[in-house]
Structure formats: structure tokens, C-alpha cells
Short mmCIF file of C-alpha atoms in Angstrom, two decimals:
data_model
loop_
_atom_site.label_atom_id
_atom_site.label_comp_id
_atom_site.label_asym_id
_atom_site.label_seq_id
_atom_site.Cartn_x
_atom_site.Cartn_y
_atom_site.Cartn_z
CA MET Y 30 -4.08 -7.36 29.91
CA GLU Y 31 -7.14 -7.58 32.13
CA GLY Y 32 -9.64 -4.83 32.88
CA LEU Y 33 -11.56 -2.44 30.69
CA THR Y 34 -9.66 0.25 28.84
CA LYS Y 35 -10.31 3.73 30.20
CA ILE Y 36 -12.83 5.13 27.73
CA ASP Y 37 -15.77 7.27 28.87
CA ASP Y 38 -19.14 5.54 28.57
CA LEU Y 39 -21.48 8.02 26.87
CA GLY Y 40 -24.57 5.90 27.36
CA LYS Y 41 -24.82 5.46 23.59
CA PRO Y 42 -24.27 2.41 21.40
CA ARG Y 43 -20.54 1.97 20.93
CA VAL Y 44 -19.09 1.24 17.48
CA VAL Y 45 -15.55 -0.11 17.75
CA ILE Y 46 -13.54 0.06 14.54
CA VAL Y 47 -10.34 -1.96 14.34
CA GLY Y 48 -8.03 -0.43 11.75
CA GLY Y 49 -7.78 3.10 10.40
CA GLY Y 50 -7.15 2.41 6.73
CA PHE Y 51 -9.41 3.67 3.96
CA GLY Y 52 -12.48 1.72 5.08
CA GLY Y 53 -12.15 2.27 8.83
CA LEU Y 54 -11.52 6.00 8.50
CA GLU Y 55 -14.38 6.49 6.05
CA LEU Y 56 -16.74 4.66 8.41
CA ALA Y 57 -15.70 6.84 11.35
CA LYS Y 58 -16.42 9.95 9.26
CA ALA Y 59 -19.79 8.56 8.13
CA LEU Y 60 -20.86 8.18 11.78
CA ALA Y 61 -20.08 11.79 12.70
CA ASP Y 62 -23.76 12.73 13.11
CA ALA Y 63 -24.95 9.34 14.40
CA PRO Y 64 -26.15 8.84 18.01
CA VAL Y 65 -23.23 6.50 18.73
CA GLN Y 66 -19.80 6.52 20.33
CA VAL Y 67 -17.10 5.80 17.75
CA VAL Y 68 -13.91 4.16 19.03
CA LEU Y 69 -11.12 3.66 16.52
CA ILE Y 70 -8.25 1.34 17.50
CA ASP Y 71 -5.06 1.19 15.46
CA LYS Y 72 -1.44 0.26 16.19
CA GLN Y 73 -0.37 3.48 14.44
CA ASN Y 74 -1.67 6.93 15.34
CA TYR Y 75 -1.97 7.99 11.71
CA HIS Y 76 -3.68 7.16 8.45
CA ALA Y 77 -1.26 6.40 5.61
CA PHE Y 78 -2.16 6.95 1.96
CA GLN Y 79 -0.83 3.61 0.72
CA PRO Y 80 -1.02 4.24 -3.05
CA LEU Y 81 1.87 6.69 -2.69
CA LEU Y 82 4.13 4.57 -0.48
CA TYR Y 83 6.29 3.80 -3.51
CA GLN Y 84 7.00 7.54 -3.88
CA VAL Y 85 8.37 7.63 -0.35
CA ALA Y 86 10.45 4.55 -1.17
CA THR Y 87 11.95 6.26 -4.25
CA ALA Y 88 12.63 9.65 -2.63
CA GLY Y 89 9.83 11.48 -4.43
CA LEU Y 90 7.85 12.34 -1.30
CA ASP Y 91 8.52 12.70 2.40
CA GLU Y 92 6.68 10.22 4.60
CA GLY Y 93 4.97 13.17 6.32
CA ASP Y 94 3.37 14.09 2.99
CA ILE Y 95 1.23 10.94 2.89
CA VAL Y 96 0.29 10.46 6.55
CA SER Y 97 -2.09 12.35 8.80
CA PRO Y 98 -2.84 11.72 12.51
CA PHE Y 99 -6.29 10.31 13.27
CA ARG Y 100 -6.83 12.87 16.01
CA LYS Y 101 -6.08 15.67 13.55
CA ILE Y 102 -8.36 14.30 10.84
CA LEU Y 103 -11.33 13.84 13.19
CA ASN Y 104 -10.64 16.46 15.86
CA HIS Y 105 -13.98 18.18 15.22
CA GLN Y 106 -16.00 14.97 15.59
CA GLU Y 107 -17.31 14.98 19.16
CA ASN Y 108 -18.37 11.33 19.24
CA PHE Y 109 -14.92 10.10 18.12
CA TYR Y 110 -12.38 8.42 20.42
CA PHE Y 111 -9.02 6.98 19.41
CA ARG Y 112 -6.82 4.46 21.19
CA LEU Y 113 -3.30 3.53 20.14
CA ALA Y 114 -3.20 -0.23 20.62
CA GLU Y 115 -2.95 -3.59 18.91
CA VAL Y 116 -6.03 -5.82 18.96
CA THR Y 117 -5.13 -9.42 19.73
CA SER Y 118 -8.51 -11.19 19.90
CA VAL Y 119 -12.28 -10.83 19.92
CA ASP Y 120 -14.73 -12.31 22.44
CA PRO Y 121 -18.09 -12.16 20.62
CA GLU Y 122 -19.98 -13.63 23.58
CA ALA Y 123 -18.83 -10.95 26.00
CA GLN Y 124 -18.76 -8.34 23.20
CA VAL Y 125 -15.25 -7.16 23.98
CA VAL Y 126 -11.99 -6.98 22.08
CA GLU Y 127 -8.72 -7.68 23.83
CA THR Y 128 -6.00 -5.16 23.08
CA SER Y 129 -2.48 -4.38 24.22
CA ILE Y 130 -3.92 -1.75 26.60
CA GLY Y 131 -6.88 -3.71 27.97
CA LEU Y 132 -10.38 -4.80 27.04
CA VAL Y 133 -12.71 -2.64 24.97
CA ARG Y 134 -16.47 -3.20 25.09
CA TYR Y 135 -18.53 -2.86 21.92
CA ASP Y 136 -22.12 -2.91 20.73
CA PHE Y 137 -21.07 -3.03 17.10
CA LEU Y 138 -17.63 -4.27 16.02
CA VAL Y 139 -16.15 -3.44 12.63
CA LEU Y 140 -13.01 -5.21 11.47
CA ALA Y 141 -11.08 -3.07 8.98
CA THR Y 142 -7.64 -4.58 9.53
CA GLY Y 143 -6.73 -4.66 5.84
CA ALA Y 144 -4.13 -6.96 4.35
CA THR Y 145 -0.52 -7.86 4.88
CA THR Y 146 2.21 -9.16 2.58
CA ASN Y 147 1.75 -12.71 1.37
CA TYR Y 148 4.98 -14.63 0.80
CA PHE Y 149 3.04 -17.85 0.14
CA GLY Y 150 4.83 -19.70 2.94
CA ASP Y 151 8.37 -18.91 1.71
CA ALA Y 152 10.22 -18.10 4.94
CA GLU Y 153 13.49 -17.37 3.16
CA MET Y 154 11.75 -14.86 0.88
CA ALA Y 155 10.07 -13.21 3.87
CA LYS Y 156 13.48 -12.84 5.52
CA ASN Y 157 15.37 -11.42 2.55
CA ALA Y 158 12.85 -9.48 0.45
CA ILE Y 159 11.50 -5.98 1.09
CA ALA Y 160 7.76 -5.48 0.95
CA ILE Y 161 6.02 -2.16 0.55
CA LYS Y 162 2.85 -2.30 2.65
CA SER Y 163 3.64 0.29 5.30
CA VAL Y 164 5.44 3.59 5.85
CA GLU Y 165 8.19 1.69 7.64
CA ASP Y 166 8.60 -0.58 4.60
CA ALA Y 167 8.86 2.42 2.28
CA ILE Y 168 11.50 4.11 4.43
CA GLU Y 169 13.48 0.87 4.69
CA LEU Y 170 13.42 0.48 0.92
CA ARG Y 171 14.57 4.08 0.37
CA ASN Y 172 17.37 3.61 2.89
CA THR Y 173 18.41 0.36 1.23
CA VAL Y 174 18.46 1.80 -2.30
CA LEU Y 175 20.60 4.74 -1.23
CA SER Y 176 22.86 2.61 0.98
CA ASN Y 177 23.47 0.26 -1.94
CA PHE Y 178 25.10 3.03 -3.94
CA GLU Y 179 27.06 4.37 -0.99
CA GLN Y 180 28.52 0.90 -0.44
CA ALA Y 181 29.03 0.28 -4.17
CA LEU Y 182 31.57 3.11 -4.20
CA GLN Y 183 33.80 0.98 -1.97
CA LEU Y 184 33.63 -2.25 -3.98
CA GLY Y 185 36.27 -3.46 -6.41
CA ASP Y 186 34.77 -6.82 -7.32
CA TYR Y 187 32.59 -6.55 -10.45
CA GLU Y 188 29.94 -9.09 -9.40
CA GLN Y 189 29.62 -7.62 -5.91
CA LEU Y 190 29.36 -4.15 -7.42
CA ASN Y 191 26.59 -5.21 -9.78
CA SER Y 192 24.71 -6.93 -6.99
CA MET Y 193 24.37 -3.53 -5.31
CA LEU Y 194 23.21 -1.77 -8.48
CA ASP Y 195 20.59 -4.27 -9.69
CA PHE Y 196 17.00 -4.49 -8.48
CA VAL Y 197 14.43 -7.24 -8.89
CA ILE Y 198 10.73 -6.43 -8.47
CA VAL Y 199 8.42 -9.41 -8.05
CA GLY Y 200 4.90 -8.63 -9.20
CA GLY Y 201 3.61 -6.80 -12.25
CA GLY Y 202 0.61 -5.08 -10.69
CA PRO Y 203 0.31 -1.32 -10.12
CA THR Y 204 2.83 -1.29 -7.26
CA GLY Y 205 5.42 -3.27 -9.22
CA VAL Y 206 5.26 -1.18 -12.39
CA GLU Y 207 5.18 2.10 -10.45
CA ILE Y 208 8.30 1.21 -8.46
CA ALA Y 209 10.07 0.10 -11.64
CA GLY Y 210 9.19 3.36 -13.38
CA ALA Y 211 10.33 5.47 -10.43
CA LEU Y 212 13.65 3.60 -10.15
CA SER Y 213 14.30 4.06 -13.85
CA GLU Y 214 13.73 7.82 -13.49
CA LEU Y 215 16.23 7.90 -10.64
CA ARG Y 216 18.71 5.95 -12.76
CA THR Y 217 18.41 8.44 -15.63
CA HIS Y 218 18.07 11.83 -13.97
CA VAL Y 219 19.20 11.71 -10.33
CA PHE Y 220 21.72 9.04 -9.38
CA PRO Y 221 24.32 9.87 -12.08
CA LYS Y 222 24.67 13.34 -10.54
CA ASP Y 223 25.01 12.01 -6.99
CA TYR Y 224 27.31 9.08 -7.73
CA ARG Y 225 29.51 10.25 -10.58
CA GLU Y 226 31.99 7.40 -10.06
CA ILE Y 227 29.38 4.75 -10.91
CA ASP Y 228 28.47 3.71 -14.46
CA PHE Y 229 24.68 3.52 -14.28
CA LYS Y 230 24.52 1.53 -17.49
CA GLU Y 231 25.29 -1.32 -15.10
CA MET Y 232 22.12 -0.66 -13.05
CA ASP Y 233 19.54 -3.24 -14.12
CA ILE Y 234 15.88 -3.19 -13.13
CA HIS Y 235 13.89 -6.41 -13.50
CA VAL Y 236 10.14 -6.94 -13.15
CA VAL Y 237 9.14 -10.58 -12.74
CA GLN Y 238 5.47 -11.28 -13.46
CA SER Y 239 3.97 -14.75 -13.08
CA GLY Y 240 1.22 -14.11 -15.62
CA PRO Y 241 1.27 -13.31 -19.33
CA VAL Y 242 0.50 -9.59 -18.93
CA LEU Y 243 1.26 -6.67 -16.64
CA LEU Y 244 -1.51 -4.95 -14.68
CA LYS Y 245 -3.81 -7.97 -14.65
CA GLY Y 246 -7.39 -6.80 -14.26
CA MET Y 247 -6.89 -3.66 -16.30
CA SER Y 248 -7.70 -3.37 -19.99
CA ALA Y 249 -5.60 -4.98 -22.71
CA ASN Y 250 -4.61 -1.49 -23.85
CA SER Y 251 -3.31 -0.57 -20.39
CA SER Y 252 -1.40 -3.83 -20.05
CA ALA Y 253 0.24 -3.42 -23.44
CA LYS Y 254 1.07 0.25 -22.90
CA SER Y 255 2.61 -0.39 -19.47
CA LEU Y 256 4.89 -3.01 -21.01
CA GLU Y 257 5.81 -0.61 -23.81
CA TYR Y 258 6.62 2.19 -21.36
CA LEU Y 259 8.75 -0.01 -19.11
CA LYS Y 260 10.76 -1.30 -22.06
CA LYS Y 261 11.22 2.29 -23.25
CA LEU Y 262 12.63 3.13 -19.81
CA GLY Y 263 15.08 0.23 -20.03
CA VAL Y 264 13.33 -2.09 -17.57
CA GLN Y 265 13.63 -5.80 -18.29
CA VAL Y 266 10.24 -7.49 -17.91
CA TRP Y 267 9.95 -11.25 -17.36
CA LEU Y 268 6.41 -12.43 -18.20
CA ASP Y 269 5.09 -15.92 -17.39
CA THR Y 270 7.99 -16.26 -14.96
CA ARG Y 271 8.13 -16.99 -11.25
CA VAL Y 272 10.81 -16.51 -8.62
CA LYS Y 273 11.61 -19.90 -7.12
CA SER Y 274 13.96 -18.68 -4.41
CA TYR Y 275 15.97 -15.75 -3.11
CA ASP Y 276 18.76 -16.03 -0.55
CA GLY Y 277 19.54 -12.33 -0.30
CA TYR Y 278 21.98 -12.44 -3.20
CA THR Y 279 20.86 -14.87 -5.92
CA VAL Y 280 17.39 -14.77 -7.46
CA THR Y 281 16.52 -18.11 -9.04
CA LEU Y 282 13.74 -18.10 -11.63
CA ASN Y 283 11.57 -21.06 -12.61
CA ASN Y 284 13.10 -21.04 -16.09
CA GLY Y 285 16.49 -21.87 -14.57
CA GLN Y 286 18.02 -18.42 -14.98
CA GLN Y 287 19.59 -16.58 -12.08
CA LEU Y 288 19.83 -12.88 -11.31
CA ILE Y 289 22.28 -11.38 -8.85
CA ALA Y 290 20.79 -8.62 -6.72
CA ARG Y 291 21.11 -7.45 -3.13
CA THR Y 292 17.61 -5.96 -3.28
CA LEU Y 293 14.43 -7.84 -4.13
CA ILE Y 294 11.19 -5.87 -3.80
CA TRP Y 295 8.15 -8.06 -3.16
CA ALA Y 296 4.94 -6.74 -4.73
CA ALA Y 297 3.46 -10.11 -5.63
CA GLY Y 298 0.54 -10.63 -3.30
CA VAL Y 299 -1.32 -9.88 -0.11
CA THR Y 300 -3.36 -11.81 2.40
CA GLY Y 301 -5.95 -10.68 4.91
CA ALA Y 302 -4.98 -9.78 8.48
CA PRO Y 303 -7.66 -11.49 10.61
CA ILE Y 304 -8.05 -11.36 14.39
CA ALA Y 305 -8.37 -14.44 16.61
CA GLY Y 306 -11.66 -15.25 18.30
CA LEU Y 307 -14.27 -15.59 15.57
CA ASN Y 308 -15.52 -18.93 14.24
CA ALA Y 309 -13.22 -20.57 11.72
CA ASP Y 310 -16.01 -21.07 9.18
CA CYS Y 311 -16.33 -17.33 8.58
CA LEU Y 312 -12.72 -17.11 7.36
CA LEU Y 313 -12.15 -18.04 3.72
CA ALA Y 314 -9.05 -18.63 1.61
CA GLY Y 315 -6.78 -15.62 1.60
CA ASN Y 316 -7.62 -14.98 5.28
CA ARG Y 317 -10.64 -12.84 4.41
CA TYR Y 318 -13.93 -12.79 6.34
CA LEU Y 319 -17.04 -13.88 4.47
CA VAL Y 320 -19.60 -11.08 4.76
CA ASP Y 321 -23.15 -10.57 3.52
CA GLY Y 322 -24.48 -7.63 1.55
CA TYR Y 323 -24.59 -5.54 4.72
CA SER Y 324 -20.91 -6.29 5.52
CA ARG Y 325 -21.90 -8.53 8.46
CA VAL Y 326 -19.43 -11.33 9.16
CA HIS Y 327 -20.98 -14.73 8.51
CA GLY Y 328 -22.63 -16.06 11.67
CA TYR Y 329 -22.72 -12.77 13.59
CA GLU Y 330 -25.32 -10.01 13.90
CA ASN Y 331 -23.18 -7.19 15.26
CA VAL Y 332 -19.71 -7.97 13.85
CA PHE Y 333 -18.86 -6.45 10.48
CA ALA Y 334 -15.84 -6.44 8.16
CA ILE Y 335 -14.98 -4.00 5.37
CA GLY Y 336 -12.15 -3.41 2.93
CA ASP Y 337 -9.39 -5.88 2.12
CA ILE Y 338 -10.21 -8.14 5.07
CA ALA Y 339 -13.75 -8.77 3.77
CA ILE Y 340 -14.99 -10.87 0.88
CA MET Y 341 -18.53 -10.06 -0.25
CA LYS Y 342 -19.59 -12.70 -2.76
CA THR Y 343 -22.22 -11.74 -5.32
CA ASP Y 344 -23.14 -12.92 -8.81
CA ALA Y 345 -21.12 -10.01 -10.19
CA THR Y 346 -18.20 -10.53 -7.77
CA PRO Y 347 -17.87 -14.27 -7.01
CA ASP Y 348 -14.34 -13.68 -5.70
CA GLY Y 349 -15.22 -10.54 -3.79
CA HIS Y 350 -14.26 -6.98 -4.61
CA PRO Y 351 -10.74 -5.90 -5.60
CA MET Y 352 -8.37 -5.36 -2.70
CA VAL Y 353 -7.86 -1.67 -3.45
CA ALA Y 354 -8.95 1.62 -1.91
CA GLN Y 355 -12.26 2.24 -3.69
CA PRO Y 356 -14.22 -0.78 -2.37
CA ALA Y 357 -12.98 -0.04 1.15
CA LEU Y 358 -14.02 3.62 0.94
CA GLN Y 359 -17.45 2.77 -0.45
CA GLN Y 360 -18.05 -0.03 2.06
CA GLY Y 361 -17.06 2.23 4.95
CA ASP Y 362 -19.47 4.96 3.88
CA TRP Y 363 -22.27 2.47 3.15
CA LEU Y 364 -21.90 0.67 6.47
CA GLY Y 365 -22.10 4.02 8.28
CA ARG Y 366 -25.42 4.70 6.56
CA ASN Y 367 -26.67 1.19 7.34
CA LEU Y 368 -25.81 1.46 11.04
CA LYS Y 369 -27.75 4.72 11.20
CA ARG Y 370 -30.69 3.02 9.47
CA GLN Y 371 -30.62 0.17 11.97
CA LEU Y 372 -30.50 2.56 14.94
CA ASN Y 373 -33.53 4.38 13.49
CA GLY Y 374 -35.46 1.12 13.23
CA GLN Y 375 -35.10 0.91 9.46
CA LEU Y 376 -33.94 -2.02 7.37
CA MET Y 377 -30.36 -2.05 6.15
CA GLU Y 378 -29.71 -1.99 2.40
CA ASN Y 379 -27.39 -4.18 0.35
CA PHE Y 380 -24.08 -2.70 -0.72
CA GLU Y 381 -23.50 -1.99 -4.40
CA TYR Y 382 -19.99 -1.33 -5.62
CA HIS Y 383 -19.47 1.37 -8.23
CA ASP Y 384 -16.23 0.68 -10.06
CA LYS Y 385 -14.64 4.02 -10.98
CA GLY Y 386 -11.69 2.45 -12.76
CA THR Y 387 -8.01 1.82 -12.19
CA MET Y 388 -4.82 3.78 -12.83
CA ALA Y 389 -1.08 3.25 -12.75
CA THR Y 390 1.83 5.55 -13.52
CA ILE Y 391 5.08 4.43 -15.11
CA GLY Y 392 7.61 7.21 -14.75
CA ARG Y 393 7.51 10.80 -15.92
CA ASN Y 394 4.65 11.63 -18.32
CA HIS Y 395 3.70 7.97 -18.68
CA ALA Y 396 0.60 6.40 -17.15
CA VAL Y 397 -2.37 4.23 -18.02
CA ALA Y 398 -5.95 4.66 -16.84
CA ASP Y 399 -9.21 2.75 -17.25
CA ILE Y 400 -11.87 5.25 -16.16
CA LYS Y 401 -15.58 4.49 -15.85
CA LEU Y 402 -17.91 7.49 -16.15
CA PHE Y 403 -21.60 7.78 -17.07
CA GLY Y 404 -21.83 4.09 -17.85
CA ARG Y 405 -18.92 4.20 -20.28
CA GLU Y 406 -15.29 3.11 -20.00
CA PHE Y 407 -12.47 5.30 -21.21
CA HIS Y 408 -8.90 4.09 -21.76
CA LEU Y 409 -6.21 6.73 -21.41
CA ASP Y 410 -2.47 6.48 -21.71
CA GLY Y 411 0.56 8.72 -21.94
CA PHE Y 412 0.65 12.30 -20.69
CA ILE Y 413 -3.14 12.72 -20.35
CA ALA Y 414 -3.36 9.59 -18.21
CA TRP Y 415 -0.42 10.83 -16.15
CA LEU Y 416 -2.22 14.15 -15.50
CA ALA Y 417 -5.40 12.28 -14.56
CA TRP Y 418 -3.47 9.97 -12.23
CA SER Y 419 -1.74 12.95 -10.56
CA PHE Y 420 -5.01 14.87 -10.10
CA VAL Y 421 -6.92 11.92 -8.65
CA HIS Y 422 -4.16 11.07 -6.18
CA VAL Y 423 -3.73 14.64 -4.97
CA ILE Y 424 -7.43 15.21 -4.30
CA SER Y 425 -7.74 11.79 -2.65
CA LEU Y 426 -5.28 12.64 0.13
CA VAL Y 427 -7.08 13.02 3.45
CA SER Y 428 -5.84 16.45 4.54
CA PHE Y 429 -5.40 19.83 2.87
CA ARG Y 430 -1.81 20.02 4.15
CA ASN Y 431 -1.00 16.70 2.46
CA ARG Y 432 -2.52 17.87 -0.82
CA VAL Y 433 -0.53 21.08 -0.84
CA ALA Y 434 2.72 19.34 0.15
CA VAL Y 435 2.38 16.65 -2.51
CA PHE Y 436 1.39 19.12 -5.23
CA PHE Y 437 4.42 21.34 -4.65
CA SER Y 438 6.79 18.36 -4.26
CA TRP Y 439 5.60 16.93 -7.56
CA ALA Y 440 5.82 20.31 -9.28
CA TRP Y 441 9.40 20.75 -8.05
CA ASN Y 442 10.35 17.21 -9.07
CA TYR Y 443 8.79 17.66 -12.51
CA PHE Y 444 10.47 20.91 -13.46
CA THR Y 445 13.87 20.16 -11.91
CA GLN Y 446 13.91 16.41 -12.66
CA ASP Y 447 15.27 16.03 -9.15
CA LYS Y 448 14.10 14.19 -6.06
CA GLY Y 449 15.56 15.94 -3.06
CA LEU Y 450 14.57 13.52 -0.30
CA ARG Y 451 17.61 11.31 -0.68
CA TYR Y 452 18.53 10.75 2.94
CA ILE Y 453 19.17 7.62 4.94
CA ILE Y 454 17.43 7.60 8.32
CA GLY Y 455 16.67 4.40 10.19
CA LYS Y 456 16.69 0.77 9.18
CA THR Y 457 18.45 -0.61 6.10
CA LYS Y 458 17.91 -4.10 4.73
CA ALA Y 459 20.91 -6.43 4.99
CA PRO Y 460 23.88 -4.06 4.78
CA LEU Y 461 27.17 -5.51 3.55
CA VAL Y 462 29.48 -7.00 6.13
CA GLU Y 463 33.26 -7.16 6.04
CA LYS Y 464 33.43 -10.60 4.44
CA ASP Y 465 31.39 -9.31 1.47
CA MET Y 466 33.94 -6.61 0.78
CA GLU Y 467 37.17 -8.58 0.36
CA GLU Y 468 38.00 -6.69 -2.81
CA LYS Y 469 37.51 -3.07 -1.87
CA ALA Y 470 38.19 -0.16 -4.12
CA ILE Y 471 41.56 1.49 -3.58
CA VAL Y 472 41.08 4.97 -2.16
#
């Protein structure tokens, strides 16, 4: 689309931020008192708290509990402008970005586009698996889980029935173990009440992890405890195992074994989401932009990248920072300070990451946490870790309304052992067709 997008020119340097995830939103906030015009562009009009997507997928939270509109979050920030659009390319010579609604001029460009699901070139897997990177993914997974049981009630063939009840989760990181734990809680406390005709001893949950431990990158204690908790919940964990293929029905493992499941949840990897237009030599493996200590993209003075899309190589982080929320939040805040320094004629300062630790929850009252405070590292597990995980996630939500809604939803779920958001609205992954139901139950 040709022509400049209709955005008032304030006569101030314009900072265009592409992507309203953790890093982009934090940067916009950090520039609230800066003499600049902040323009945030995102293809959604809301910020989603991604660490709790799995709770939407497993009926623990409503999608509205973890999202908040950008205009609502920043409605008191006078220098803030938002445009709902998709950015397709960058022209660094003309200093404009091309979007689905026109061209947007910039003085400083910040790429905070995050990451997308990485299927490692497996087109069949991309077609048949369900990822969990967006609110839409989470809703689709919830719909699919619930639809599976609704359809299972009409099946008479044992193998077809079991294919609807079994779930395979690929990836043993925080997302994988958290989904497995949540599904096991549903299997124990919720689904038997809803679907009394089904024997939930037949519902199998598999976690397939390519490495020798779960929660790679966390402490040995956390890895061991997460495995212990999952086994206690009746989850079958396959370590040092890879999924070779999945056709929507049969999961083939690299050890030759096969699992039958209509639902495979992909939590095995991500890749950066770059934008066309910048030089190829600034993009490294994993589709991440190489940036310096100021978050400047290699080869450019006024183009920056933060969060998952950026890789800042240092002696301490030769592979860049972890692709999680904390580096993105810290980089967004730090870049905001650096841009204000530059506008005031001061030198920018190198970014330093402060690792605050990592957490994961595995069902009710079970969690692991590696927390770094006052130069020391603390390893928590069990109920105390679960309380810490709950507290940190509630206070990290971006709006007061979200915090209140999540707190009361969790309190209700905890004391009733019930998850009341079990409704099917919208898209479902690969519903059964007539030919799959040749042996129907007699009703």
C-alpha cells in the first residue's frame, strides 16, 4: 500500500516499535516522559501474557484474563500512538516501514517481533500439530481437547476411542511440563465428572523430550523434581527421544515405537520472526538479529532489536540471552533509557542482564523454582515453589483488572478443584469426519 499512514507529525523524533510483546510494551512505557513520538505497530490490538497461555488452553483461565488492549494500558501516555497493522518490510534508506495500512516514517526503529513456532522444516508436523504461541493457539487447543471427549462418546472402536483420549506433548521445557501437569489435573478432578461414560484410566499423557532431562537450563534439582512430579501425576515421560513424524493420528518416535493420538501439542522450539528489508548479514541462525550492547542491529545506527528476535553476544552469553520474558523486559526498559541519553547528547550504556531465575509449575501444589536474590541462588520445589510461582505471575500481569481476575479464578479453581471455562467457541483442530466413525456407539 502506497502513501504515508495517517499519523500526526508532532515535530519530535519518532520511535516506531514493531511488536507489543514484553519488550516492545516495556520500551513504550519507558519513553513516556521522553521528548519523542512513540508509535507502536502490532497485528493484534492487545498485549498477551504468554506464560499463562497454557492455562487458557486447559480451561483454567479465560482469554480475557491474560490480555489487555494497548490503548487501555497506555491511555494516559500523551506521546503514544497505536496502529493495528502488519509490518511487511523495512526500507532503512528511506527510514520507513511498509505496513498493511501504508508507510510509516521513523527516526528510530525498534524491532520487537518476538518468535514464532519452529517445526524445523517439517511441513506435515506444522499441518497436524497444535502450537501454543498465541491466544488463538490456546483457544484452539482448548476447543480440541473438549471436542475430543465429546466425539469420543460416539465411538465404538477401541483404537479410535483411545486416539481421542491420548495426548502427546513434544518438548520438555516449561510450556511442555506445565501443559502436561494441567491436563493431568483435568483427568483426575474435572473430566470424570463431565464425561461419566468414559473410563479416564484410558487417557494417556505423553511428554517427549529430545534431551536427557526436563527443564533444560534449570538446576539439576528442578529437572529431577519436575520428572518426579509428572510421574506422580501419571504422565509418561520419554527422555532422549525424538518425534520422527506425525500424520494427525500416528506419532512415530525415533526409537521405532508408535503412539496413537489425535492431538499432538508442539512445545519443542521457536524461531525468530524477522522482517524483510535489512541486510542478510545481520540475521543469524534461528532468525535472530545480531545486536550490540546497545541493542542496535548490526550495520545500522538507528535500527534496534530487543527480546526474542535479538541475539546480544557477550562473553557471558555467547548464544545470546534466553528467549523468555525477563531479557525482553529488561532490554525494553534499558533501550528506553539509552534513547533518552542519546537525545540529551549523552553516550549510551551497554546492557547488562540480571537473571532473576526461572520457574515452572506442574499441577496443583507442585512447582519448581530457581530464584536468584542478593547474589545467591535458591532452589525451591513443592508447595512453596507453587506459591512463589503463583505470586510472581499474578503481579507480573500488566493490568490491575487482569491481576484481580486471575487471582479469583485461581482461588476458585484451587478450593473447588474445578475449572469452569470448559466451552467450545471457534476453531477446532482436525475434527473427526464420517469415515473415521464407522463403528459408532449404539445410542
